[in-house]
Tab-separated table of C-alpha atoms in Angstrom:
chain	number	residue	atom	x	y	z
K	1118	ILE	CA	25.539	-28.743	-33.098
K	1119	ASN	CA	26.358	-25.064	-32.627
K	1120	ARG	CA	23.134	-24.086	-34.361
K	1121	SER	CA	21.117	-26.484	-32.182
K	1122	LEU	CA	22.770	-25.079	-29.069
K	1123	HIS	CA	22.026	-21.539	-30.247
K	1124	PHE	CA	18.336	-22.369	-30.694
K	1125	GLN	CA	18.190	-23.999	-27.253
K	1126	ILE	CA	19.691	-20.903	-25.642
K	1127	SER	CA	17.316	-18.643	-27.599
K	1128	ASP	CA	14.293	-20.733	-26.569
K	1129	ARG	CA	15.421	-20.632	-22.947
K	1130	ARG	CA	15.819	-16.854	-23.100
K	1131	ILE	CA	12.366	-16.470	-24.683
K	1132	ASN	CA	10.834	-18.646	-21.958
K	1133	MET	CA	12.555	-16.579	-19.275
K	1134	ASP	CA	11.285	-13.360	-20.828
K	1135	GLU	CA	7.762	-14.768	-21.059
K	1136	LYS	CA	7.925	-15.768	-17.393
K	1137	LYS	CA	9.199	-12.323	-16.438
K	1138	TYR	CA	6.357	-10.544	-18.253
K	1139	CYS	CA	3.804	-13.019	-16.904
K	1140	ASN	CA	4.988	-12.291	-13.354
K	1141	ALA	CA	4.694	-8.559	-13.964
K	1142	ARG	CA	1.152	-8.948	-15.315
K	1143	TRP	CA	0.104	-10.927	-12.253
K	1144	ALA	CA	1.670	-8.387	-9.892
K	1145	ILE	CA	-0.017	-5.454	-11.642
K	1146	GLY	CA	-3.299	-7.365	-11.769
K	1147	ILE	CA	-3.317	-8.133	-8.037
K	1148	VAL	CA	-2.592	-4.549	-7.031
K	1149	SER	CA	-4.978	-3.080	-9.625
K	1150	VAL	CA	-7.879	-5.240	-8.418
K	1151	LEU	CA	-7.205	-4.237	-4.821
K	1152	THR	CA	-6.980	-0.560	-5.753
K	1153	LEU	CA	-10.103	-0.501	-7.917
K	1154	LEU	CA	-12.283	-2.378	-5.427
K	1155	VAL	CA	-11.285	-0.360	-2.368
K	1156	ALA	CA	-11.063	3.044	-4.077
K	1157	GLY	CA	-14.332	2.381	-5.896
K	1158	PHE	CA	-16.107	1.623	-2.630
K	1159	GLU	CA	-14.576	4.731	-1.039
K	1160	LEU	CA	-15.808	6.918	-3.911
K	1161	PHE	CA	-19.294	5.439	-3.734
K	1162	ILE	CA	-19.618	5.979	0.027
K	1163	ALA	CA	-18.136	9.486	-0.090
K	1164	TYR	CA	-20.262	10.795	-2.919
K	1165	THR	CA	-23.527	9.420	-1.553
K	1166	GLN	CA	-22.979	12.026	1.186
K	1167	TYR	CA	-22.250	14.878	-1.226
K	1168	GLN	CA	-24.068	18.163	-0.717
K	1169	SER	CA	-23.877	21.336	-2.752
K	1170	GLY	CA	-21.082	23.580	-1.527
K	1171	MET	CA	-18.818	20.786	-0.299
K	1172	THR	CA	-15.112	20.877	-1.146
K	1173	ILE	CA	-13.119	17.817	-2.228
K	1174	GLY	CA	-11.740	17.677	1.298
K	1175	ASP	CA	-15.250	17.693	2.776
K	1176	VAL	CA	-16.343	14.812	0.551
K	1177	ALA	CA	-13.195	12.851	1.404
K	1178	THR	CA	-14.030	12.922	5.127
K	1179	TYR	CA	-17.107	10.759	4.426
K	1180	VAL	CA	-15.094	7.871	2.930
K	1181	THR	CA	-15.301	5.953	6.213
K	1182	ASN	CA	-18.917	6.887	6.896
K	1183	LYS	CA	-19.810	3.182	7.003
K	1184	ARG	CA	-16.753	2.295	9.079
K	1185	HIS	CA	-17.610	-1.329	9.892
K	1186	ILE	CA	-18.235	-2.105	6.225
K	1187	TYR	CA	-15.194	-0.159	5.033
K	1188	ILE	CA	-12.694	-1.918	7.316
K	1189	LEU	CA	-14.306	-5.314	6.711
K	1190	LEU	CA	-13.979	-4.778	2.943
K	1191	LEU	CA	-10.351	-3.727	3.386
K	1192	ILE	CA	-9.584	-6.900	5.326
K	1193	ILE	CA	-11.474	-9.247	2.981
K	1194	VAL	CA	-10.045	-7.856	-0.273
K	1195	ASN	CA	-6.468	-7.775	1.025
K	1196	LEU	CA	-6.599	-11.320	2.385
K	1197	SER	CA	-8.471	-12.689	-0.646
K	1198	LEU	CA	-5.673	-11.601	-2.987
K	1199	LEU	CA	-2.866	-12.782	-0.700
K	1200	PRO	CA	-2.835	-16.489	-1.793
K	1201	ARG	CA	-2.194	-15.453	-5.410
K	1202	ALA	CA	0.631	-13.138	-4.316
K	1203	LEU	CA	2.177	-15.868	-2.150
K	1204	LEU	CA	1.916	-18.322	-5.047
K	1205	LEU	CA	3.789	-15.849	-7.250
K	1206	TYR	CA	6.721	-15.945	-4.849
K	1207	LYS	CA	6.548	-19.735	-4.557
K	1208	GLU	CA	6.375	-20.331	-8.315
K	1209	ASN	CA	9.549	-18.319	-8.773
K	1210	GLY	CA	11.420	-19.971	-5.925
K	1211	ILE	CA	11.599	-16.764	-3.880
K	1212	SER	CA	11.478	-16.923	-0.099
K	1213	LEU	CA	9.051	-14.286	1.155
K	1214	LYS	CA	10.583	-14.628	4.611
K	1215	ASP	CA	13.956	-13.589	3.220
K	1216	GLU	CA	12.285	-10.722	1.374
K	1217	ILE	CA	10.780	-9.492	4.635
K	1218	TYR	CA	13.743	-9.747	6.978
K	1219	ASP	CA	17.252	-10.989	7.650
K	1220	LYS	CA	18.170	-11.802	11.253
K	1221	LYS	CA	21.586	-10.209	10.767
K	1222	THR	CA	20.144	-6.800	9.930
K	1223	LEU	CA	16.739	-7.012	11.622
K	1224	GLY	CA	17.451	-4.457	14.346
K	1225	LYS	CA	18.871	-1.937	11.907
K	1226	ASP	CA	16.013	-2.470	9.436
K	1227	ILE	CA	13.392	-1.929	12.171
K	1228	LEU	CA	15.163	1.212	13.363
K	1229	TYR	CA	15.264	2.499	9.796
K	1230	GLY	CA	11.525	1.857	9.569
K	1231	ILE	CA	10.817	3.814	12.745
K	1232	VAL	CA	12.932	6.766	11.574
K	1233	ALA	CA	11.274	6.677	8.141
K	1234	TYR	CA	7.835	6.596	9.783
K	1235	ILE	CA	8.618	9.654	11.918
K	1236	ALA	CA	9.905	11.515	8.845
K	1237	SER	CA	6.813	10.556	6.822
K	1238	GLU	CA	4.495	11.608	9.649
K	1239	VAL	CA	6.084	15.062	9.893
K	1240	ILE	CA	6.168	15.604	6.131
K	1241	GLY	CA	2.649	14.204	5.780
K	1242	ASP	CA	1.300	16.611	8.404
K	1243	VAL	CA	2.946	19.572	6.641
K	1244	TYR	CA	1.515	18.417	3.312
K	1245	ALA	CA	-1.985	18.012	4.818
K	1246	TRP	CA	-1.767	21.499	6.347
K	1247	LEU	CA	-0.761	23.036	3.005
K	1248	ILE	CA	-3.486	21.172	1.104
K	1249	ASN	CA	-6.077	22.385	3.577
K	1250	LEU	CA	-5.202	25.985	2.698
K	1251	ILE	CA	-6.199	25.551	-0.962
K	1252	PRO	CA	-9.720	26.871	-1.734
K	1253	GLY	CA	-12.025	24.159	-3.009
K	1254	ILE	CA	-9.868	21.421	-1.492
K	1255	GLY	CA	-9.490	22.246	2.206
K	1256	THR	CA	-12.193	21.112	4.609
K	1257	THR	CA	-14.990	23.397	5.798
K	1258	ASP	CA	-17.809	23.161	8.346
K	1259	MET	CA	-19.510	20.708	5.968
K	1260	ALA	CA	-16.854	18.066	6.610
K	1261	ARG	CA	-17.837	15.055	8.670
K	1262	GLN	CA	-17.503	15.678	12.394
K	1263	GLY	CA	-16.561	12.783	14.667
K	1264	LYS	CA	-16.753	9.102	13.743
K	1265	GLU	CA	-18.155	5.761	14.881
K	1266	MET	CA	-16.386	4.362	17.934
K	1267	GLY	CA	-16.706	1.269	20.078
K	1268	ILE	CA	-14.902	-1.948	20.966
K	1269	SER	CA	-15.829	-3.645	17.700
K	1270	ILE	CA	-14.633	-0.690	15.603
K	1271	ILE	CA	-11.364	-0.407	17.524
K	1272	THR	CA	-10.733	-4.159	17.210
K	1273	MET	CA	-11.418	-4.071	13.474
K	1274	GLU	CA	-9.155	-1.038	13.059
K	1275	ILE	CA	-6.299	-2.798	14.848
K	1276	ILE	CA	-6.721	-5.864	12.631
K	1277	GLY	CA	-7.378	-3.994	9.386
K	1278	LEU	CA	-5.290	-0.839	9.601
K	1279	VAL	CA	-2.379	-2.034	11.730
K	1280	PHE	CA	-1.784	-5.667	10.792
K	1281	VAL	CA	-3.521	-6.386	7.470
K	1282	SER	CA	-2.673	-3.047	5.854
K	1283	GLY	CA	0.694	-2.811	7.585
K	1284	ILE	CA	1.902	-6.210	6.424
K	1285	VAL	CA	-0.143	-7.326	3.407
K	1286	LYS	CA	-0.308	-3.986	1.575
K	1287	GLU	CA	3.459	-3.629	1.793
K	1288	ILE	CA	3.874	-7.054	0.191
K	1289	TYR	CA	1.640	-5.803	-2.629
K	1290	PHE	CA	2.743	-2.230	-3.170
K	1291	ARG	CA	6.441	-2.556	-2.410
K	1292	GLY	CA	7.278	-6.265	-2.582
K	1293	LEU	CA	5.491	-7.180	-5.821
K	1294	ALA	CA	6.616	-3.931	-7.419
K	1295	LYS	CA	10.309	-4.463	-6.795
K	1296	ARG	CA	10.553	-8.215	-7.202
K	1297	PHE	CA	8.235	-8.879	-10.154
K	1298	CYS	CA	7.837	-5.574	-12.005
K	1299	GLY	CA	11.343	-4.262	-11.396
K	1300	PRO	CA	12.894	-6.669	-13.946
K	1301	VAL	CA	10.469	-5.392	-16.620
K	1302	PHE	CA	10.149	-1.652	-15.955
K	1303	GLY	CA	13.214	-1.003	-13.820
K	1304	GLU	CA	13.122	-1.079	-10.034
K	1305	MET	CA	12.493	2.604	-9.344
K	1306	ALA	CA	9.958	2.980	-12.159
K	1307	ALA	CA	8.024	-0.047	-10.865
K	1308	LEU	CA	8.020	1.249	-7.285
K	1309	LEU	CA	6.812	4.673	-8.444
K	1310	MET	CA	4.094	3.123	-10.609
K	1311	PHE	CA	2.815	1.076	-7.688
K	1312	ASN	CA	3.075	4.127	-5.446
K	1313	VAL	CA	0.634	5.902	-7.767
K	1314	LEU	CA	-1.792	3.006	-7.243
K	1315	PHE	CA	-1.111	3.249	-3.507
K	1316	ALA	CA	-2.151	6.915	-3.639
K	1317	ILE	CA	-5.249	6.136	-5.728
K	1318	LEU	CA	-6.368	3.535	-3.192
K	1319	ASP	CA	-6.013	6.187	-0.471
K	1320	TRP	CA	-7.302	9.036	-2.668
K	1321	HIS	CA	-9.247	10.484	0.269
K	1322	ASN	CA	-6.050	11.811	1.865
K	1323	LEU	CA	-5.578	13.873	-1.305
K	1324	GLY	CA	-2.124	12.714	-2.343
K	1325	CYS	CA	-0.564	12.363	1.094
K	1326	SER	CA	-0.116	8.622	0.584
K	1327	PHE	CA	1.987	9.285	-2.492
K	1328	ILE	CA	4.286	11.610	-0.531
K	1329	ILE	CA	4.760	9.285	2.429
K	1330	GLY	CA	5.019	6.351	0.013
K	1331	LEU	CA	8.104	7.972	-1.503
K	1332	ILE	CA	9.757	8.064	1.932
K	1333	TRP	CA	8.861	4.427	2.559
K	1334	ILE	CA	10.277	3.485	-0.855
K	1335	PHE	CA	13.521	5.276	-0.013
K	1336	ALA	CA	13.756	3.365	3.279
K	1337	TYR	CA	12.908	0.059	1.555
K	1338	ARG	CA	15.632	0.529	-1.029
K	1339	LYS	CA	18.131	1.350	1.706
K	1340	THR	CA	17.531	-1.899	3.607
K	1341	ASN	CA	16.202	-4.159	0.805
K	1342	HIS	CA	13.864	-5.794	3.307
K	1343	LEU	CA	10.087	-5.398	3.494
K	1344	ILE	CA	10.188	-5.227	7.273
K	1345	THR	CA	11.222	-1.565	6.938
K	1346	PRO	CA	8.136	-0.231	5.084
K	1347	MET	CA	6.016	-2.668	7.095
K	1348	ILE	CA	7.194	-0.982	10.304
K	1349	CYS	CA	6.358	2.400	8.742
K	1350	HIS	CA	2.865	1.248	7.806
K	1351	ILE	CA	2.190	-0.521	11.122
K	1352	CYS	CA	3.272	2.570	13.081
K	1353	SER	CA	1.069	4.755	10.862
K	1354	GLY	CA	-1.989	2.567	11.448
K	1355	LEU	CA	-1.285	2.275	15.168
K	1356	PHE	CA	-0.907	6.038	15.528
K	1357	TYR	CA	-4.261	6.523	13.773
K	1358	VAL	CA	-6.020	4.094	16.129
K	1359	ILE	CA	-4.462	5.684	19.238
K	1360	TYR	CA	-5.242	9.189	17.984
K	1361	SER	CA	-8.868	8.180	17.367
K	1362	LEU	CA	-9.165	6.775	20.863
K	1363	ILE	CA	-7.817	9.962	22.439
K	1364	TYR	CA	-9.597	12.447	20.188
K	1365	PHE	CA	-13.030	10.883	19.690
K	1366	LEU	CA	-13.700	9.191	23.015
């Protein structure tokens, strides 16, 4: 009887381990597909505009040269992968709502997100300024000047950069990392690994996403609710849209 019980416990543990690794593979797969598709498109668009004498920073400014197509792709790819991510939570009996927020701490978590966003914006601006000083990386007169504007572009930016990126990407890059890869690699290691993918997806800001991602991770771990990095990301996207309206119109 003892031997039979031992085998049952061993089989249960093996099944749990298999489930844990399967979850991690799905989480990595979802985020990797998103990263490769979006970053690949960005590289293609940017380097079709390459001219001799351009720096990396100059090339990076052309990533959104086809702005309608770029934002549409961002929206489609993010939303296309969302059902699989939601199913991952459902299959494991995890409430995504509870992962995002708790009514008891909602105000504090939102405030933490706003503070973390402000900190990331300041540090990100300093990082961008320093990067721009490096020969061969900083932008020159060959960088793209201005950008497409209009009601349709602004509407798509609000949908794509504020809401879709602000909410869905945080489920992918922070939520999936912690919940499904944390048990395999360790929580911090998983979050850092996904933050590298986050930076690759946004390679055109030359590592800035990795830096601000670290701040958002710190805030997320402090509150343990996705609403915090979501607020950071939403504020970041909203600031970009408002800045574009003021600067380019």
